[in-house]
Short mmCIF file of C-alpha atoms in Angstrom, two decimals:
data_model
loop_
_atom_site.label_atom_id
_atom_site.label_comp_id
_atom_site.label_asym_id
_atom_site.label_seq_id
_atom_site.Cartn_x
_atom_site.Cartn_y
_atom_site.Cartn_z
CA UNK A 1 0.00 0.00 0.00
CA UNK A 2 2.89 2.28 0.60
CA UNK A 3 3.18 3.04 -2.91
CA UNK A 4 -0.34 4.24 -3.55
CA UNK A 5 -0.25 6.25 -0.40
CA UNK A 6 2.80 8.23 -1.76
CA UNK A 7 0.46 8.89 -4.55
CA UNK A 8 -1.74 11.21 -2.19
CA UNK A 9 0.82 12.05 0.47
CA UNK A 10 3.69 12.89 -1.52
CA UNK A 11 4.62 16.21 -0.15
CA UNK A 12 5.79 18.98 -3.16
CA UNK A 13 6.99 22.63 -2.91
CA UNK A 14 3.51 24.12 -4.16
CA UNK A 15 2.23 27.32 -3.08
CA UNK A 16 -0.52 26.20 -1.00
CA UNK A 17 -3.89 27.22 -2.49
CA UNK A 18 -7.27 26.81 -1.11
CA UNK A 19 -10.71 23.96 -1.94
CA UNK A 20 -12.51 27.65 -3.42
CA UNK A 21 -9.53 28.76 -5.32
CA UNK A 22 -9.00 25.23 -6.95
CA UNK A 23 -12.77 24.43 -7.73
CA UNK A 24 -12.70 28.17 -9.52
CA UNK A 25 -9.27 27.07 -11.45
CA UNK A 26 -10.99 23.92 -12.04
CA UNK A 27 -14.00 26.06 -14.24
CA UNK A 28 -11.41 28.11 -15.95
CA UNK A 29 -12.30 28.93 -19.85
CA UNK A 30 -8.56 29.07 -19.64
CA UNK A 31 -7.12 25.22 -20.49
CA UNK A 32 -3.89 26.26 -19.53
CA UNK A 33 -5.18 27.00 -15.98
CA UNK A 34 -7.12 23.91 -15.53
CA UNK A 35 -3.57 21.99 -16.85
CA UNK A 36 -1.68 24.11 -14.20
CA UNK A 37 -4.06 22.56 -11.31
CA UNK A 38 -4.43 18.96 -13.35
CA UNK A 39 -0.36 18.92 -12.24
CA UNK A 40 -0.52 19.90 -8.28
CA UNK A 41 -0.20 17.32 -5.84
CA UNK A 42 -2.74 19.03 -3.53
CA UNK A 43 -5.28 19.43 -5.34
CA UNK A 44 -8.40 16.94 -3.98
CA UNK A 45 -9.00 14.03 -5.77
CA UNK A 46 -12.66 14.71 -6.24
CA UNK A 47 -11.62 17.71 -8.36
CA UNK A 48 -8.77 15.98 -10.22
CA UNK A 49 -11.53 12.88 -11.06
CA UNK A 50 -13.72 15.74 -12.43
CA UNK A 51 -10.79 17.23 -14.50
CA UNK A 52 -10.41 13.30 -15.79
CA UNK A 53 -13.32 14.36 -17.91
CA UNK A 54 -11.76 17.96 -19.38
CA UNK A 55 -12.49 18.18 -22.67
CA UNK A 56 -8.88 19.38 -23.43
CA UNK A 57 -6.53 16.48 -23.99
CA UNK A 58 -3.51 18.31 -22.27
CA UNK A 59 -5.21 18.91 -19.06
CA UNK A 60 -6.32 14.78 -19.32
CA UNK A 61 -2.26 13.95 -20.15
CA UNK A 62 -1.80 16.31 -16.91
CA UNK A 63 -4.23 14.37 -14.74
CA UNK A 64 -2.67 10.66 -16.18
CA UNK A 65 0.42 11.73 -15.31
CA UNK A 66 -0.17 12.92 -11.99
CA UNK A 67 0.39 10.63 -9.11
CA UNK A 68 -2.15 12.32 -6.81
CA UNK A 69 -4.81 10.98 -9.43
CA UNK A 70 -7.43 8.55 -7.67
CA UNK A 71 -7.32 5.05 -8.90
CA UNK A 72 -11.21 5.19 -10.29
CA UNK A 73 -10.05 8.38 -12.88
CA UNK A 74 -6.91 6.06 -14.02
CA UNK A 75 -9.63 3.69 -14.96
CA UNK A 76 -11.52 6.26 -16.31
CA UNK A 77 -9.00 7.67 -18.64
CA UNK A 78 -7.58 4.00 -19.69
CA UNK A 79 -10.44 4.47 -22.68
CA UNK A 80 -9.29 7.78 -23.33
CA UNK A 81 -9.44 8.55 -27.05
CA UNK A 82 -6.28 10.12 -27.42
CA UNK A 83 -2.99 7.78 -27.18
CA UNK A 84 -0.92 10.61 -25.65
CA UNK A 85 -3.37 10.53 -22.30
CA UNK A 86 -3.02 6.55 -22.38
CA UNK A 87 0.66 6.80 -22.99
CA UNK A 88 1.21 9.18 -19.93
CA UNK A 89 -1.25 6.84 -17.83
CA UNK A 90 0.99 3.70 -19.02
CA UNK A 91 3.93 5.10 -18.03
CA UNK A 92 2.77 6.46 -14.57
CA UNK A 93 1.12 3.32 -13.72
CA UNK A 94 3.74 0.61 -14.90
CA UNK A 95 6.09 2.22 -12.83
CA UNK A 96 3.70 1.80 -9.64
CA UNK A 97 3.33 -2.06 -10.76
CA UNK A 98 5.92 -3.59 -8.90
CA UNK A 99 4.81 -6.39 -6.48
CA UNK A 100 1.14 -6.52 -8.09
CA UNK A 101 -0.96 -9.17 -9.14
CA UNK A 102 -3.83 -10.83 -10.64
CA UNK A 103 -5.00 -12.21 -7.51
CA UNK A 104 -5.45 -8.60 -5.63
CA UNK A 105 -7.44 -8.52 -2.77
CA UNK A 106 -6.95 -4.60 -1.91
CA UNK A 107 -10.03 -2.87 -4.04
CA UNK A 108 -7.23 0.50 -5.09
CA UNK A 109 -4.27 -2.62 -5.94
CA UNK A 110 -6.64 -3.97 -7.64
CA UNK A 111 -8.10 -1.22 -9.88
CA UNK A 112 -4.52 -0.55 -10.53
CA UNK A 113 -3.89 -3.93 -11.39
CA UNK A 114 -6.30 -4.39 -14.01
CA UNK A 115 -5.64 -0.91 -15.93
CA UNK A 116 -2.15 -1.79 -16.12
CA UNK A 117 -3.43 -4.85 -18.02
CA UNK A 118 -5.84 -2.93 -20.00
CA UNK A 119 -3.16 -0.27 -21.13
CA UNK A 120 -0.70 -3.55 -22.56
CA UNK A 121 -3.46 -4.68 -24.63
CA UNK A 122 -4.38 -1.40 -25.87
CA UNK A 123 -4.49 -1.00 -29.75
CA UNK A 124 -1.99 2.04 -29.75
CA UNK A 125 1.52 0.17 -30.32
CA UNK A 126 3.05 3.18 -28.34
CA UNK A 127 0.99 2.65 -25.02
CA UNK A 128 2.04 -0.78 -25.32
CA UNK A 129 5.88 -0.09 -25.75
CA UNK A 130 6.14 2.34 -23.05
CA UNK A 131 4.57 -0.12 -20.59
CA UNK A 132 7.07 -2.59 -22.07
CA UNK A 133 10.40 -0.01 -21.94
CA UNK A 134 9.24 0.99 -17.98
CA UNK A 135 8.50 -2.54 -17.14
CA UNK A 136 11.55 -4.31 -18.77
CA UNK A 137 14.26 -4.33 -15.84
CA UNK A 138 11.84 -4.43 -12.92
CA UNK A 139 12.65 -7.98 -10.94
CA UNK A 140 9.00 -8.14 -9.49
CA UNK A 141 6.71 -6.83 -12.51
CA UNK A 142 3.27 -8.38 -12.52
CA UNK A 143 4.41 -11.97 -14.34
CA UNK A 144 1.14 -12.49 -16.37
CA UNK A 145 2.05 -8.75 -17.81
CA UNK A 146 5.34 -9.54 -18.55
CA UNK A 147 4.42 -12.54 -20.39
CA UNK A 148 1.42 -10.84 -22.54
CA UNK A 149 4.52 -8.07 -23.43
CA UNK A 150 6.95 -10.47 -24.76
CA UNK A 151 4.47 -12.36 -26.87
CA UNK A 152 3.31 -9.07 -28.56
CA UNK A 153 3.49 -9.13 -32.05
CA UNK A 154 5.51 -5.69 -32.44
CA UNK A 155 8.95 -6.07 -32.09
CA UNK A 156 9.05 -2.51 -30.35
CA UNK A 157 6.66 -3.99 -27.36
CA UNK A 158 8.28 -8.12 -27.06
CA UNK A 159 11.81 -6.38 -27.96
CA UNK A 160 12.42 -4.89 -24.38
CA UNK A 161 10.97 -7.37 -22.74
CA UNK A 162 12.92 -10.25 -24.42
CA UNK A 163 15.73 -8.80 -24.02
CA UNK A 164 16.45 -7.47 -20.39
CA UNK A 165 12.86 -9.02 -18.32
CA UNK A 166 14.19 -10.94 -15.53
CA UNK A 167 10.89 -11.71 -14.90
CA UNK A 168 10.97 -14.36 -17.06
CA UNK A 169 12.43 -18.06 -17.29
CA UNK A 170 14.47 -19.96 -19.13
CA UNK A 171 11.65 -22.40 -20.02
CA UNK A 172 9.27 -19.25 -20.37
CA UNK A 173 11.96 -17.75 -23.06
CA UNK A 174 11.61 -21.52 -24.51
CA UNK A 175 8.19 -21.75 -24.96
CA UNK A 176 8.13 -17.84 -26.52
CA UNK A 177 10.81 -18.42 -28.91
CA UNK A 178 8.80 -22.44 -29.96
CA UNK A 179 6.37 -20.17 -31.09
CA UNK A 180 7.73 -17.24 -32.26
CA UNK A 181 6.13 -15.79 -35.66
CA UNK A 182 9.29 -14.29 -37.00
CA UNK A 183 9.18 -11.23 -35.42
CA UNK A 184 12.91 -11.57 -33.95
CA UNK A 185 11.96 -13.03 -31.21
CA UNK A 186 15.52 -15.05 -31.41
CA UNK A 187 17.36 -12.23 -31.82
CA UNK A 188 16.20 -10.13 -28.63
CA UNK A 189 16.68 -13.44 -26.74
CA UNK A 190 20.24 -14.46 -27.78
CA UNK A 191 21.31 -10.76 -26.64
CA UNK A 192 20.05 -11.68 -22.84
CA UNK A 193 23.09 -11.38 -20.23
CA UNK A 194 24.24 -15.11 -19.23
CA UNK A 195 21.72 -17.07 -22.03
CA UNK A 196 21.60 -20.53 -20.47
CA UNK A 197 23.26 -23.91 -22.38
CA UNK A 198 19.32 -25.24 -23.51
CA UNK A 199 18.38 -21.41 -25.06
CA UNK A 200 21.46 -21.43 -26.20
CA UNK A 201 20.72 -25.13 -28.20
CA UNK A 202 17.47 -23.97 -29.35
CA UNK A 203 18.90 -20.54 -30.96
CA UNK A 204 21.68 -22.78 -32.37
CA UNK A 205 19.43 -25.16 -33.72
CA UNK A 206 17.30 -22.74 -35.66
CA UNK A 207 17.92 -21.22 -39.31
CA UNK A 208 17.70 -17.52 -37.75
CA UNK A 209 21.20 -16.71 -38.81
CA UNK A 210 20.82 -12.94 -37.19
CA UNK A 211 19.89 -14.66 -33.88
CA UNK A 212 23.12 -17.19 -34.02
CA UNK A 213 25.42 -14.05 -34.70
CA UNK A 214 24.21 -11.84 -31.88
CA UNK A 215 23.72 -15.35 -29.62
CA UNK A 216 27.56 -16.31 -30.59
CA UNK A 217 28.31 -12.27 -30.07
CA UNK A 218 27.40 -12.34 -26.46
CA UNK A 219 30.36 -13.34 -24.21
CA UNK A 220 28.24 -14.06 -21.37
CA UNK A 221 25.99 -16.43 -23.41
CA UNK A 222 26.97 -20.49 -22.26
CA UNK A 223 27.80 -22.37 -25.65
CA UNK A 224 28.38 -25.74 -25.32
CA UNK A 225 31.53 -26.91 -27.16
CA UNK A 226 29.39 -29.11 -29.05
CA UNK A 227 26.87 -26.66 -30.15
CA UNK A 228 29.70 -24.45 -31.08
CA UNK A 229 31.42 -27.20 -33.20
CA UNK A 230 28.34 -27.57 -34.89
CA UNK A 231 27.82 -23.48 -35.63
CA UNK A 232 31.60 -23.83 -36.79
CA UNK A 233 30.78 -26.71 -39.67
CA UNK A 234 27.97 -24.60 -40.80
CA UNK A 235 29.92 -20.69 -40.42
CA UNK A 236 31.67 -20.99 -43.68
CA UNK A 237 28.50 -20.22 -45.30
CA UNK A 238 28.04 -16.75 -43.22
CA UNK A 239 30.41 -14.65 -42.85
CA UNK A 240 28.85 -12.51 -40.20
CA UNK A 241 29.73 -15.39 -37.90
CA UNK A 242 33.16 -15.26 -38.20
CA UNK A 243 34.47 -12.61 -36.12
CA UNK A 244 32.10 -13.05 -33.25
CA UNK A 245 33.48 -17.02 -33.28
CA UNK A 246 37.20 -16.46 -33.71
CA UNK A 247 36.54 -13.76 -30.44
CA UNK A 248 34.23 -16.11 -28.15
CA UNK A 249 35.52 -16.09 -24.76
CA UNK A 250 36.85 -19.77 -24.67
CA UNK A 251 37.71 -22.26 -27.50
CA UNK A 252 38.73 -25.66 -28.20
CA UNK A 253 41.88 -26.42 -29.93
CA UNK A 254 39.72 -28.55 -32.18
CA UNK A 255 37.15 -25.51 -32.90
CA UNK A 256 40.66 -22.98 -33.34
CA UNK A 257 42.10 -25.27 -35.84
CA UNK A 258 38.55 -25.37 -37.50
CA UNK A 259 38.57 -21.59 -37.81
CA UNK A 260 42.10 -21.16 -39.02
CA UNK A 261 40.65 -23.29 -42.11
CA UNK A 262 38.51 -20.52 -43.32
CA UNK A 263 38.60 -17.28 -41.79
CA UNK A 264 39.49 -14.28 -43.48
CA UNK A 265 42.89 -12.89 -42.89
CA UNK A 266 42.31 -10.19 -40.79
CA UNK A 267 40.94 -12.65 -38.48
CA UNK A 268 43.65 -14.71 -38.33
CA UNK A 269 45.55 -12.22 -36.04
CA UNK A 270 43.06 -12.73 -33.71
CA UNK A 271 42.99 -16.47 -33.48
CA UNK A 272 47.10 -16.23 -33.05
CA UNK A 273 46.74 -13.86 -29.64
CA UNK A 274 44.33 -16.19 -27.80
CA UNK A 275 45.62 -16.52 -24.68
CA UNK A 276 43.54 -20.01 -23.88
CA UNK A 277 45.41 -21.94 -26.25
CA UNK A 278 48.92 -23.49 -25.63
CA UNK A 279 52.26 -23.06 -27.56
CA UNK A 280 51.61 -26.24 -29.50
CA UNK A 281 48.22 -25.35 -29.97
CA UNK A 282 48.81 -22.38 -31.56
CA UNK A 283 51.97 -23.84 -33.81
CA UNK A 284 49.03 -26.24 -35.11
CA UNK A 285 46.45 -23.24 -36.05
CA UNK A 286 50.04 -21.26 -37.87
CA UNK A 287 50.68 -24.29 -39.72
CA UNK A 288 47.24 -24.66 -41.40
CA UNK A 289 47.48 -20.79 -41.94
CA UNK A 290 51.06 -20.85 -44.02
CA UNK A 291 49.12 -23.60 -45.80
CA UNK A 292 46.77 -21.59 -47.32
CA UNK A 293 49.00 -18.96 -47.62
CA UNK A 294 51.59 -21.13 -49.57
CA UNK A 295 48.16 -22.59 -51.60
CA UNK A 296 48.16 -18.64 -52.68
CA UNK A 297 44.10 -18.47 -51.04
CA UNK A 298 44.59 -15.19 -49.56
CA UNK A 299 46.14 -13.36 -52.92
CA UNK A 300 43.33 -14.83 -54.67
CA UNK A 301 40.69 -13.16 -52.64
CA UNK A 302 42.81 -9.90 -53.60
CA UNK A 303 42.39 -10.12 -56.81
CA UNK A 304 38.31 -10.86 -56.44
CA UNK A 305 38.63 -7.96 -54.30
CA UNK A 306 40.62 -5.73 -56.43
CA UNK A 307 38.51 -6.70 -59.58
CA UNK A 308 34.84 -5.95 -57.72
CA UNK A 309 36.42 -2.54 -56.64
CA UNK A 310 37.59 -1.97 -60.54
CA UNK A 311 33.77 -3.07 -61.76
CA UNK A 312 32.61 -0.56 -59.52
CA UNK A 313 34.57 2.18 -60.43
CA UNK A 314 33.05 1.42 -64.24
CA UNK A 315 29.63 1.40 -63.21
CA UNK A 316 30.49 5.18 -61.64
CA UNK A 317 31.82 6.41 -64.11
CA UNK A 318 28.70 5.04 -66.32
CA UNK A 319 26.29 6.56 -64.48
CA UNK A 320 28.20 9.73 -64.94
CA UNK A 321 28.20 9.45 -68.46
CA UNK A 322 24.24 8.90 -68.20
CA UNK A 323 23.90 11.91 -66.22
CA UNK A 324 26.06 14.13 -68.65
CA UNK A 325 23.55 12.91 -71.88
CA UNK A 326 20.75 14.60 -72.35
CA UNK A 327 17.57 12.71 -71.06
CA UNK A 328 15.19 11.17 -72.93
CA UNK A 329 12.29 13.35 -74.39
CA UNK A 330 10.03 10.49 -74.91
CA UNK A 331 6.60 10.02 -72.90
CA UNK A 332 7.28 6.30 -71.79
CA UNK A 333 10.86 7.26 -70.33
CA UNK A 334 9.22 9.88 -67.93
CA UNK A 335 8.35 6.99 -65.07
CA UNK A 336 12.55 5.80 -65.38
CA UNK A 337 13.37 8.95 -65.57
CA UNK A 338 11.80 10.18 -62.60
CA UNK A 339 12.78 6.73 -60.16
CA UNK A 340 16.70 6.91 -61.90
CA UNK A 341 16.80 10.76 -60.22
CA UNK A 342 14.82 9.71 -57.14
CA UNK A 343 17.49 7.12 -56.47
CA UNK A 344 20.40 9.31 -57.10
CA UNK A 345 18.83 12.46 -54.89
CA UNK A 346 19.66 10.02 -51.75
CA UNK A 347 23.39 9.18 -52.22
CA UNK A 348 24.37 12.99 -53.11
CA UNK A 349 22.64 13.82 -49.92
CA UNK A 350 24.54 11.56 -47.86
CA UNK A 351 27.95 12.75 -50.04
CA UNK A 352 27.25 16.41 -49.35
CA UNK A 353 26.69 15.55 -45.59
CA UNK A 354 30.22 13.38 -45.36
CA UNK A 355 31.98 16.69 -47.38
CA UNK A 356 30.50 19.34 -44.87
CA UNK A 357 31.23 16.81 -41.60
CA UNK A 358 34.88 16.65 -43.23
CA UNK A 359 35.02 20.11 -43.63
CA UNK A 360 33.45 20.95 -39.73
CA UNK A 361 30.59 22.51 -41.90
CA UNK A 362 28.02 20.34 -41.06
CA UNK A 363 26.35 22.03 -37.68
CA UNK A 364 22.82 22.44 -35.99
CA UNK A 365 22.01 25.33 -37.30
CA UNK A 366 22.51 23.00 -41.36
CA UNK A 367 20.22 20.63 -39.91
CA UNK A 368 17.70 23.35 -38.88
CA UNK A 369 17.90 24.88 -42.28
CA UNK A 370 17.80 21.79 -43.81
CA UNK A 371 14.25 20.79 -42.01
CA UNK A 372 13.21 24.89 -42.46
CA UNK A 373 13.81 23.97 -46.62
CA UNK A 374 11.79 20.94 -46.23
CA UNK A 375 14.55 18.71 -47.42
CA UNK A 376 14.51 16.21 -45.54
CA UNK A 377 16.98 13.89 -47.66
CA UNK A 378 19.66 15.95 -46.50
CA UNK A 379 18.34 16.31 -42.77
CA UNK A 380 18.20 12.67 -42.81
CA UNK A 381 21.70 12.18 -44.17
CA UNK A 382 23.02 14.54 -41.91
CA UNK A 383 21.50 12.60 -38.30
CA UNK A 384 23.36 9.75 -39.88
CA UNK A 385 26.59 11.31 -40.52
CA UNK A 386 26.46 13.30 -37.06
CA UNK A 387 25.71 10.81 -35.03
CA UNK A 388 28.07 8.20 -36.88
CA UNK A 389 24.92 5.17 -37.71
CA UNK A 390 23.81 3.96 -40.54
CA UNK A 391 21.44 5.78 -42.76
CA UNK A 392 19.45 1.98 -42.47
CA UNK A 393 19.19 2.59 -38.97
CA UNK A 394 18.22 6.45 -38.74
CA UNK A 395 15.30 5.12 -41.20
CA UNK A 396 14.14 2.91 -38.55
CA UNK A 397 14.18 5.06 -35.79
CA UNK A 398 12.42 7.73 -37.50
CA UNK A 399 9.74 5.43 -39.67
CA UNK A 400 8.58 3.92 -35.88
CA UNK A 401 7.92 7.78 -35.00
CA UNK A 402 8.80 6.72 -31.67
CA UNK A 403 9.10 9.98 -29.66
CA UNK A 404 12.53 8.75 -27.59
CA UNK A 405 13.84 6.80 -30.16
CA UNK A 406 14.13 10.66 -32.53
CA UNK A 407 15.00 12.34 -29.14
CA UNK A 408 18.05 9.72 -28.54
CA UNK A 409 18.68 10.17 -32.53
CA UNK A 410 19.31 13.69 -31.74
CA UNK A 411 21.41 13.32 -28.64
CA UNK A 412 23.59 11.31 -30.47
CA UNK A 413 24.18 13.50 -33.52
CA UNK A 414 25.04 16.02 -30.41
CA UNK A 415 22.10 18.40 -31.36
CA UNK A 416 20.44 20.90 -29.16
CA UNK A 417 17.35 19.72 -27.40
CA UNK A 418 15.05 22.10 -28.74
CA UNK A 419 16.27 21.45 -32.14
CA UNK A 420 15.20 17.61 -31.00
CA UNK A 421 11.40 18.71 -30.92
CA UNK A 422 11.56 19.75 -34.27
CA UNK A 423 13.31 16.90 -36.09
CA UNK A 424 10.34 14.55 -33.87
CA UNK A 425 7.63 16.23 -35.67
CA UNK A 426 9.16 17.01 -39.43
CA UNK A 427 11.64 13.60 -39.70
CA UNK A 428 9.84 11.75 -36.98
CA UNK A 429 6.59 12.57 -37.98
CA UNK A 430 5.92 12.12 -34.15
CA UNK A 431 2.39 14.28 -33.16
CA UNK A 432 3.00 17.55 -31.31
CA UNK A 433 1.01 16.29 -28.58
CA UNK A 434 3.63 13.30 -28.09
CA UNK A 435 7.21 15.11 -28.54
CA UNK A 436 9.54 15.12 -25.46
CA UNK A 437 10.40 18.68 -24.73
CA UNK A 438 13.47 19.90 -23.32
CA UNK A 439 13.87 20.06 -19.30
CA UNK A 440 14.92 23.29 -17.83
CA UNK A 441 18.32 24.62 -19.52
CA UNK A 442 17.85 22.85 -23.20
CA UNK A 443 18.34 19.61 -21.47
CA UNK A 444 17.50 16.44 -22.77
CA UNK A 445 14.31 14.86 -21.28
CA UNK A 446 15.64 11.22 -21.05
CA UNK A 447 18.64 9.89 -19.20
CA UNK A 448 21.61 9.05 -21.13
CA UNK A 449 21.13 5.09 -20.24
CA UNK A 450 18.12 5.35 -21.50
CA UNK A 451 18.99 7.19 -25.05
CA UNK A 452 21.98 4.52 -25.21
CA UNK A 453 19.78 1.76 -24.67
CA UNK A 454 17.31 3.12 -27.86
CA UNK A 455 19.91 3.33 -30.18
CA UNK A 456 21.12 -0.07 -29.53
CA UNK A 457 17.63 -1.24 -29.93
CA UNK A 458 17.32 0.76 -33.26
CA UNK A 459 20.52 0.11 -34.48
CA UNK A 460 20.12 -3.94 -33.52
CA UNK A 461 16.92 -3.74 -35.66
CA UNK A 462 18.47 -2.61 -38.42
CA UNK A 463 21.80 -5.02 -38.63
CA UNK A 464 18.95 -8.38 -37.97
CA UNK A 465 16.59 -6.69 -40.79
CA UNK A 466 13.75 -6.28 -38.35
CA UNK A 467 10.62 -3.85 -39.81
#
C-alpha cells in the first residue's frame, strides 16, 4: 500500500492554495489554468476525477500523469481517445506495478492492477511499448504482464521485454521463442546477459542466422563446445559469424584449428593472440594458416577484391556518363526517368553531408535549415553522418515515429534539445502532442542510459533486418 499512499501524500513545494480557489481554477475557460491545477499534488482528488473528464486532452495527459490521481479516474481515462493521455497513464502506472498481481485482494491494488493490463493490450503500439520499456528491468513486474509483453506481435513492445525481463524463465523464453512468428523473437533473446546452455541449443538449432550471430556475439551467453562445433561446420557459409566465433571467450583447440581453415585474414591475427590456447596449440592453427598462404588463397581473394572494386569504379563512371547525356524526351521514359533521379537524390545527400562533416561545416544550425527547406533527404543524411549510424538505422528510428527513439537520434548527432522537438515532428513525424520537450536549460528529457539503450535497440533492428 505504501506506494499508492505516496500517490496522495507525496509532499511537493507548491504554493498552497485553497478547496474555493481550486474548484474556480478547475471552471477556468482558460485550459492552460485547468492543466496548471491537473499537475498539483494538492489538489483533492474529487476535483482531479472531475478534470479526468476535461475536454482538453492536455489537461487529461496532466491528470494521467499525476500521481495524486485517484485510482477510479486512471480507470476512467484508460479508454481515453487520445494515445498521448493513455501513454502518460501507461507510463505512470507501470512504474507503480511492482509487487502486483492478478490475484489482488486490496479494491485500489486492484483497480490498478487491471488498468495496467488494459493499457498492454491497448491498440496504440506506443501505449504498449512504453509499458514494455518501464517494465523491462523491474525484478517483481506483474508476471502475467510480462508474459502478454513479450508475446506481442511488435517487435518494439516483445523487444524490451525479451531482451532485459528478468521476470521471465528460461523455459518461459523456450516456450516464446517455440512459437515465435518471425518477429525476432531469437534475436532479442540471444542478446540476454548469461543465455543458459538449452536457449542457447534452441537458438543454435534454428535457421535464424541474425539470432546465431548476436547469440555467438554475447560473451556471457553459455555455448556448449558441441553446439559451437556444430555453428563452426555450418559458419563458412556466413560470414557474419566469423568474427564473433574467432573472439568467443573460450575455445577448443579442435574448434581454433577449424577456424584457421577458413577465416578471413584479418581474423587470423586474432585467433594467433588467444591466450587459452597453448604453444603447441597455436603452432598447429600457424601451420594450417602458411598452408593456405603457400596454396596462394589469400592473394586470390585480392584479386576478387581488387577486380569488384575496378567493376565498380566502371559502373560510376557510367552513371556519370548517363547523367552528362541529355535525357530522354520520350513520354514512356518519364516513369525511369523520374525513379533513376529519385534514387540518385539520396546518395548525393549523404555525399554532401560526409563533405561538410569533413570540412566541420556540417552544424545544428545546417540541420535546422535543412528541415526549415523541407529537405529532408539531407536532414536525414546529416542525423546519420552526425551521429556516426547507418542511414538503415536512422530510417528505422524515425519510420517507428517513436518519440525517444528521434530524441536519442538527436542526442547522439550532439544536437540541441530544442532542435530535438523539431526533427520529432518534421523527420519523426511524431504528433506535437507526443514530442519530449526539453527540461529546464535545453536539457535532454531522457537519461543518457536510456537514449543509449534506444539506439542499440534501433541500431540492432536494423543489422537483424527487423521492420
Amino acid at each position: 500500500m505504501k506506494g499508492f499512499l505516496q500517490r496522495v501524500f507525496t509532499k511537493r513545494s507548491e504554493t498552497p492554495i485553497t478547496y474555493d480557489e481550486a474548484k474556480e481554477m478547475a471552471a477556468s475557460p482558460d485550459a492552460d489554468v485547468r492543466g496548471k491545477l491537473a499537475q498539483r499534488h494538492d489538489t483533492r482528488p474529487e476535483i482531479l476525477y472531475f478534470l479526468a473528464s476535461d475536454q482538453d486532452s492536455s489537461v487529461r495527459r496532466h491528470i494521467a500523469a499525476n500521481e495524486a490521481t485517484p485510482v477510479q479516474a486512471d480507470v476512467l481515462l484508460t479508454d481515453d481517445s487520445d494515445d498521448s493521455v493513455r501513454g502518460s497513464l501507461a507510463e505512470k502506472i507501470a512504474h507503480l506495478s511492482a509487487g502486483l498481481t492478478p490475484n489482488e485482494t486490496d479494491k485500489l491494488r486492484r483497480m490498478t492492477y487491471d488498468a495496467l493490463d488494459k493499457l498492454a493490450r491497448d491498440q496504440a503500439v506506443h501505449v504498449r511499448q512504453v509499458i514494455s520499456e518501464t517494465l523491462k528491468d523491474i525484478a517483481d513486474a506483474p508476471q502475467p504482464i510480462i508474459q502478454q509483453l513479450a508475446r506481442d506481435t511488435e517487435s518494439v513492445v516483445c523487444g524490451p521485454i525479451l531482451q532485459y525481463s528478468p521476470v521471465l524463465t528460461e523455459d518461459d523464453l523456450l516456450e516464446i521463442i517455440e512459437g515465435s512468428s518471425g518477429r525476432g523473437a531469437l534475436s532479442f533473446v540471444s542478446r540476454r546477459r548469461n543465455v543458459g546452455e538449452k536457449l542457447a541449443d534452441a537458438i543454435a538449432a534454428s535457421s535464424d542466422k541474425d539470432a546465431i550471430s548476436h547469440l555467438l556475439g554475447n560473451k556471457s551467453a553459455q555455448i556448449r563446445e558441441e553446439t559451437l562445433d556444430q555453428l563452426i561446420d555450418r559458419a563458412p557459409d556466413y560470414p557474419e559469424w566469423h568474427e564473433p566465433l574467432v573472439e568467443r571467450p573460450s575455445l577448443t583447440p579442435t574448434a581454433a584449428g577449424k577456424l584457421a581453415r577458413f577465416v578471413a585474414e584479418n581474423l587470423i591475427s586474432v585467433l594467433e593472440r588467444r591466450k587459452d590456447l597453448k604453444k603447441d596449440q597455436l603452432e598447429a592453427v600457424r601451420e594450417v594458416v602458411q598452408r593456405r598462404i603457400a596454396s596462394g588463397e589469400f592473394e586470390k581473394r585480392d584479386e576478387v577484391a581488387t577486380d569488384a572494386k575496378k567493376i565498380k569504379a566502371d559502373k560510376e563512371k557510367a552513371t556519370a556518363k548517363d547523367k552528362a547525356e541529355p535525357k530522354s524526351d520520350k513520354k514512356s521514359d518519364k516513369k525511369g526517368v523520374v525513379a533513376d533521379e529519385e534514387e540518385d537524390e539520396e546518395e548525393p545527400a549523404f555525399e554532401k553531408a560526409l563533405a561538410m562533416h569533413a570540412k566541420k561545416k556540417l552544424t545544428d544550425k545546417e540541420v535546422a535549415k535543412a528541415l526549415a527547406a523541407n529537405d529532408i533527404k539531407f536532414a536525414r543524411a546529416s542525423l546519420a553522418v552526425l551521429a556516426g549510424i547507418s542511414p538503415d538505422a536512422v530510417s528505422k528510428v524515425l519510420n517507428t515515429h517513436s518519440a525517444k527513439g528521434v530524441v536519442s537520434l538527436a542526442w547522439k548527432a550532439g544536437l540541441p534539445a530544442d532542435l530535438a522537438v523539431k526533427i520529432q515532428v518534421k523527420l519523426g513525424h511524431v504528433p506535437p502532442s507526443q514530442t519530449l520537450n526539453p527540461r529546464s536549460g535545453n536539457q535532454y528529457p531522457l537519461s543518457e542510459d536510456d537514449m543509449n539503450w534506444q539506439l542499440e535497440f534501433f541500431t540492432g533492428m536494423a543489422t537483424s533486418g527487423l521492420r
